[in-house]
């Protein structure tokens, strides 16, 4: 992912995305170093996911905007796509597993048409791809899309612009779109910066085979991360 593509995304998002960064005296006392916090929870839908969604939607052609978009998500991507599609006057459909928590189904309140399908994320994804083909909609992937990743990567641009001498960036990991984009931007701007990843220790995603330097695990409850209530795929069958 080229730095120029991330910089273009930053220009598209300017004025449409919150950019708060602050350092924490409390964490300084605990860690003995200056820690800056990027408050992505202050986005309208309380997530960085808005960045990728907004960048992707703003890159659509007039014809694609007229046809509409579709996404698969049981989390913040759904609300990010719904919110920015509504702002831009684009029809949006969101496919979610049937057992998605109602806090996420509230994407309807943001103007999206919500389709509940299947018990697993993979089932919902496959259905969304089918609907995209049948209805001529643009599929907006939650992380496996260069334009979405470029949008997420703008987090790093803003942080390094405000604090150029940052030593380490600690990044939340799920699908990998955020840390992938931040890694591309940070290493292009400041090659010496270190990257560490953090994730709930129950996900098992991006484990030791990852090329990133550090794994930080922490425990969370279902209220703080409702998407964890939805299964990604079925468990392996017992071979015995």
Coordinates of C-alpha atoms in Angstrom, one line a residue:
X1 CA 0.0 0.0 0.0
X2 CA 1.7 3.2 -1.2
X3 CA 2.0 6.2 1.1
X4 CA 0.5 8.4 -1.6
X5 CA -2.7 6.4 -1.5
X6 CA -3.0 6.9 2.3
X7 CA -2.3 10.6 1.9
X8 CA -5.1 10.9 -0.7
X9 CA -7.4 9.1 1.8
X10 CA -6.5 11.6 4.5
X11 CA -7.5 14.5 2.2
X12 CA -10.8 12.9 1.4
X13 CA -11.5 12.4 5.2
X14 CA -10.5 15.8 6.3
X15 CA -13.4 17.5 8.1
X16 CA -15.5 14.3 8.0
X17 CA -13.6 12.3 10.7
X18 CA -12.7 13.2 14.3
X19 CA -8.9 13.4 14.9
X20 CA -8.4 13.6 18.7
X21 CA -5.0 12.7 20.1
X22 CA -3.9 13.3 23.7
X23 CA -1.3 12.1 26.1
X24 CA -2.2 10.5 29.4
X25 CA -0.5 11.6 32.6
X26 CA -2.0 8.6 34.4
X27 CA -0.5 6.1 32.0
X28 CA 2.8 8.0 32.3
X29 CA 2.8 7.4 36.0
X30 CA 2.0 3.7 35.5
X31 CA 4.4 3.0 32.6
X32 CA 7.1 5.5 33.1
X33 CA 6.9 6.8 29.6
X34 CA 4.8 9.3 27.6
X35 CA 1.8 7.5 26.2
X36 CA -0.5 9.2 23.6
X37 CA -4.0 7.9 23.1
X38 CA -5.9 8.1 19.8
X39 CA -9.6 8.5 20.7
X40 CA -11.3 6.7 17.8
X41 CA -14.2 6.1 20.2
X42 CA -15.1 9.8 19.5
X43 CA -16.1 9.0 15.9
X44 CA -19.9 9.3 15.3
X45 CA -20.2 5.5 15.5
X46 CA -17.5 5.2 18.1
X47 CA -15.0 3.3 15.9
X48 CA -12.1 3.8 13.5
X49 CA -14.1 1.7 11.0
X50 CA -15.6 4.9 9.8
X51 CA -12.4 5.9 8.1
X52 CA -12.2 2.9 5.8
X53 CA -15.9 3.0 5.0
X54 CA -15.9 6.7 4.2
X55 CA -12.8 6.5 2.0
X56 CA -14.2 3.6 0.1
X57 CA -17.6 5.3 -0.5
X58 CA -16.0 8.5 -1.6
X59 CA -14.1 6.7 -4.3
X60 CA -17.2 5.2 -5.9
X61 CA -18.2 6.3 -9.3
X62 CA -21.5 8.1 -9.8
X63 CA -22.9 4.9 -11.4
X64 CA -21.8 2.8 -8.4
X65 CA -23.3 5.3 -5.9
X66 CA -26.6 5.2 -7.8
X67 CA -26.7 1.4 -7.6
X68 CA -25.8 1.3 -3.9
X69 CA -23.4 -0.7 -1.6
X70 CA -23.6 -3.8 0.5
X71 CA -21.4 -4.9 3.4
X72 CA -21.1 -7.9 5.8
X73 CA -20.5 -7.1 9.4
X74 CA -21.5 -8.0 12.9
X75 CA -19.7 -5.0 14.3
X76 CA -18.6 -1.4 13.8
X77 CA -18.1 -1.7 10.0
X78 CA -21.8 -2.1 9.6
X79 CA -22.5 1.2 11.4
X80 CA -19.6 3.0 9.6
X81 CA -20.9 2.0 6.2
X82 CA -24.5 2.8 7.1
X83 CA -23.6 6.2 8.6
X84 CA -21.5 7.5 5.7
X85 CA -23.7 6.0 3.0
X86 CA -26.6 7.9 4.6
X87 CA -24.6 11.1 4.6
X88 CA -23.7 10.7 0.9
X89 CA -27.2 9.7 -0.1
X90 CA -26.1 6.1 -1.1
X91 CA -28.4 3.1 -0.6
X92 CA -26.7 0.6 1.8
X93 CA -27.5 -2.9 2.7
X94 CA -25.8 -4.7 5.6
X95 CA -25.9 -8.5 5.9
X96 CA -25.4 -9.8 9.5
X97 CA -25.6 -13.2 11.1
X98 CA -29.1 -13.9 12.6
X99 CA -27.8 -13.7 16.2
X100 CA -26.1 -10.3 15.9
X101 CA -26.5 -8.2 19.1
X102 CA -29.2 -5.6 18.7
X103 CA -26.7 -2.8 19.4
X104 CA -25.3 -3.6 16.0
X105 CA -28.6 -4.2 14.2
X106 CA -29.3 -0.6 15.1
X107 CA -27.5 0.2 11.8
X108 CA -31.1 0.4 10.6
X109 CA -31.4 3.7 12.5
X110 CA -28.6 5.0 10.3
X111 CA -30.6 4.3 7.2
X112 CA -29.3 1.0 6.1
X113 CA -31.4 -2.0 5.0
X114 CA -30.3 -4.8 7.4
X115 CA -30.5 -8.5 6.2
X116 CA -30.1 -11.1 8.9
X117 CA -28.8 -14.3 7.4
X118 CA -27.1 -17.5 8.7
X119 CA -25.5 -18.3 12.1
X120 CA -21.9 -17.6 11.1
X121 CA -20.0 -14.6 9.7
X122 CA -18.8 -16.7 6.7
X123 CA -22.4 -17.5 5.9
X124 CA -23.4 -13.9 6.1
X125 CA -20.4 -12.9 3.9
X126 CA -21.2 -15.4 1.2
X127 CA -24.8 -14.2 1.1
X128 CA -23.7 -10.6 0.9
X129 CA -21.4 -11.4 -2.1
X130 CA -24.4 -13.2 -3.8
X131 CA -26.7 -10.2 -3.2
X132 CA -24.0 -7.8 -4.6
X133 CA -23.8 -9.8 -7.8
X134 CA -27.6 -10.2 -8.2
X135 CA -28.4 -6.5 -7.5
X136 CA -25.3 -4.8 -8.9
X137 CA -24.2 -3.5 -5.6
X138 CA -20.6 -2.6 -4.6
X139 CA -19.4 -5.0 -1.9
X140 CA -17.5 -3.1 0.9
X141 CA -15.3 -5.6 2.7
X142 CA -14.6 -4.8 6.4
X143 CA -10.8 -5.1 6.0
X144 CA -9.7 -7.0 2.9
X145 CA -9.8 -4.0 0.6
X146 CA -7.0 -1.6 -0.3
X147 CA -9.2 1.5 -0.1
X148 CA -10.6 0.5 3.3
X149 CA -7.1 -0.1 4.6
X150 CA -5.9 3.2 3.3
X151 CA -8.7 4.9 5.2
X152 CA -7.7 3.1 8.4
X153 CA -4.1 4.0 7.8
X154 CA -4.8 7.7 8.2
X155 CA -4.7 7.1 12.0
X156 CA -0.9 6.8 11.7
X157 CA -0.6 9.9 9.5
X158 CA -2.4 12.0 12.1
X159 CA -0.4 10.5 15.1
X160 CA 3.0 11.0 13.5
X161 CA 2.1 14.4 12.2
X162 CA 1.3 15.5 15.8
X163 CA 4.0 13.5 17.5
X164 CA 6.8 12.8 15.0
X165 CA 9.2 11.2 17.5
X166 CA 6.8 8.4 18.6
X167 CA 8.9 5.2 19.5
X168 CA 6.1 2.6 19.4
X169 CA 2.6 2.3 18.1
X170 CA 0.3 -0.2 19.9
X171 CA -2.5 -1.2 17.5
X172 CA -5.7 -3.2 18.1
X173 CA -6.0 -6.3 15.9
X174 CA -9.0 -8.1 14.6
X175 CA -9.2 -8.7 10.8
X176 CA -5.9 -6.9 10.3
X177 CA -7.0 -3.9 8.2
X178 CA -6.1 -1.3 10.9
X179 CA -2.7 -2.6 11.8
X180 CA -1.9 -3.4 8.1
X181 CA -2.6 0.2 7.1
X182 CA -0.9 1.7 10.1
X183 CA 2.2 -0.4 9.5
X184 CA 2.4 0.8 5.8
X185 CA 2.0 4.4 6.8
X186 CA 4.3 4.4 9.8
X187 CA 7.1 2.6 8.2
X188 CA 7.0 4.9 5.1
X189 CA 7.1 8.0 7.3
X190 CA 9.2 6.8 10.3
X191 CA 11.0 3.5 9.5
X192 CA 12.5 3.2 13.0
X193 CA 9.0 3.2 14.8
X194 CA 8.2 -0.1 16.4
X195 CA 4.8 -1.8 16.1
X196 CA 3.0 -3.8 18.7
X197 CA -0.4 -5.4 18.4
X198 CA -3.1 -6.0 21.0
X199 CA -6.2 -8.1 20.8
X200 CA -8.6 -10.0 23.1
X201 CA -6.8 -13.2 24.0
X202 CA -9.9 -15.2 23.1
X203 CA -9.8 -14.5 19.4
X204 CA -6.7 -16.4 18.5
X205 CA -6.1 -14.1 15.5
X206 CA -2.7 -13.1 14.1
X207 CA -0.7 -15.2 16.6
X208 CA 3.0 -15.9 16.7
X209 CA 3.5 -16.3 12.9
X210 CA 2.9 -12.6 12.5
X211 CA 5.8 -10.4 11.6
X212 CA 4.9 -7.8 14.1
X213 CA 7.0 -7.4 17.2
X214 CA 4.8 -7.9 20.2
X215 CA 1.6 -9.6 21.2
X216 CA -0.4 -7.9 24.0
X217 CA -3.4 -9.9 25.2
X218 CA -6.2 -8.7 27.4
X219 CA -9.6 -9.9 28.6
X220 CA -12.8 -8.1 27.8
X221 CA -16.5 -8.7 28.4
X222 CA -19.3 -9.1 25.9
X223 CA -20.7 -5.7 26.7
X224 CA -17.6 -3.9 25.6
X225 CA -17.2 -6.0 22.4
X226 CA -20.7 -7.3 21.4
X227 CA -19.4 -8.6 18.1
X228 CA -17.7 -11.5 20.0
X229 CA -21.1 -13.0 20.5
X230 CA -21.2 -13.9 16.8
X231 CA -19.3 -17.0 15.6
X232 CA -16.9 -16.5 12.7
X233 CA -17.1 -20.1 11.5
X234 CA -18.2 -23.4 12.8
X235 CA -16.0 -25.3 15.2
X236 CA -14.0 -28.3 13.8
X237 CA -16.0 -31.6 14.1
X238 CA -14.7 -34.2 16.5
X239 CA -12.9 -36.9 14.4
X240 CA -13.1 -39.5 17.2

